[in-house]
C-alpha atoms as one frame of an Amber mdcrd trajectory, in Angstrom:
protein
  93.150  32.176 -44.979  90.766  31.319 -42.146  91.210  28.326 -39.932  88.559
  25.663 -40.526  86.939  24.371 -37.350  86.895  20.586 -37.026  84.199  20.645
 -34.368  80.821  19.261 -35.384  77.672  18.016 -33.672  77.822  17.305 -29.951
  81.540  18.181 -29.734  80.740  21.678 -31.008  77.909  22.053 -28.492  80.172
  20.843 -25.669  82.881  23.314 -26.677  80.317  26.150 -26.746  79.229  25.195
 -23.229  82.851  25.069 -22.051  83.558  28.563 -23.399  80.346  29.914 -21.876
  81.193  28.330 -18.509  84.602  29.994 -18.681  83.079  33.445 -19.287  79.969
  33.227 -17.083  81.839  34.344 -13.959  83.464  37.338 -15.705  81.904  40.793
 -15.593  79.746  41.259 -18.729  80.897  44.880 -19.025  84.415  43.520 -19.615
  83.904  40.049 -21.155  80.352  39.655 -22.404  79.147  36.319 -23.775  78.068
  36.867 -27.382  77.781  34.773 -30.504  80.659  36.758 -32.008  82.878  35.898
 -29.039  82.011  32.206 -29.315  82.646  32.308 -33.067  86.115  33.828 -32.530
  86.966  31.366 -29.737  85.934  28.419 -31.913  87.861  29.778 -34.894  84.828
  29.652 -37.166  84.381  31.929 -40.141  80.590  31.655 -40.201  78.013  32.080
 -37.488  75.577  29.734 -39.210  76.383  26.952 -36.721  75.518  29.263 -33.799
  71.794  29.523 -34.535  68.852  27.435 -33.393  69.450  25.417 -30.236  73.083
  26.498 -29.944  72.025  30.125 -30.269  69.471  29.641 -27.500  72.178  28.014
 -25.382  74.502  31.005 -25.873  71.653  33.437 -25.116  70.829  31.482 -21.955
  74.419  31.729 -20.730  74.522  35.451 -21.618  71.321  36.048 -19.601  72.748
  34.058 -16.699  75.951  36.109 -16.810  73.962  39.377 -16.690  71.825  38.085
 -13.806  74.955  37.154 -11.855  76.099  40.785 -12.036  72.627  42.463 -11.823
  72.978  44.022 -15.259  70.230  44.565 -17.830  70.587  43.745 -21.533  71.569
  47.361 -22.216  74.448  47.136 -19.731  72.869  49.177 -16.945  73.473  47.870
 -13.452  70.255  47.058 -11.616  69.996  48.010  -7.974  69.762  45.232  -5.419
  66.776  45.026  -3.093  68.893  46.301  -0.193  69.982  49.356  -2.187  66.381
  50.057  -3.182  65.272  49.701   0.445  67.903  52.162   1.692  66.908  54.676
  -0.994  63.216  54.334  -0.129  63.913  54.793   3.590  65.838  58.003   2.899
  63.042  59.249   0.643  60.455  58.342   3.290  62.328  60.338   5.959  62.543
  63.333   3.625  58.808  63.166   2.900  58.041  62.975   6.626  60.107  66.124
   7.236  58.304  67.915   4.387  54.935  66.817   5.775  55.804  68.025   9.268
  56.968  71.375   7.868  53.744  71.743   5.849  51.629  71.002   8.953  53.623
  73.550  10.974  53.197  76.174   8.216  49.461  75.453   8.025  49.114  75.767
  11.808  50.956  79.100  11.855  48.685  80.440   9.084  45.600  79.330  10.998
  46.841  80.933  14.220  47.702  84.180  12.419  44.243  84.354  10.848  42.519
  83.654  14.164  44.564  86.361  15.890  43.517  88.903  13.256  39.887  87.813
  13.551  39.600  86.657   9.937  37.155  83.848   9.163  39.190  80.735   8.342
  36.533  79.061   6.198  36.334  82.058   3.845  40.099  82.275   3.389  40.721
  78.538   2.961  37.586  77.823   0.899  39.508  77.560  -2.443  41.893  75.014
  -0.931  39.221  72.675   0.397  36.718  73.124  -2.473  38.773  73.858  -5.599
  36.115  72.812  -8.154  33.214  74.821  -6.829
């Protein structure tokens, strides 16, 4: 036999808020705020009282909990701005090295062609004018 909840009206809403406040500081990957959790904590057998405004309230607390831990709705951790910045700086340095290597390779090709007396414009024509 299921336990019948005696909470109704504003008392029920206050109890929902209390439970959500209790769980909002916990990691959502371990203790996620859901309507099912609230239903179990309240001892209710039906979720019909957790729709409408109360449902929006629970969803708001669940969103707040995910934002506190930088987690998306699917449970994937979002990177902080500092982490993104570090990654972009590393990528930028790598691209600079690749650019410098490409310029050095291009210069060595040009010097080799000049030393052999080959016309540079004829050899590099497809690179500079690919559609003609």
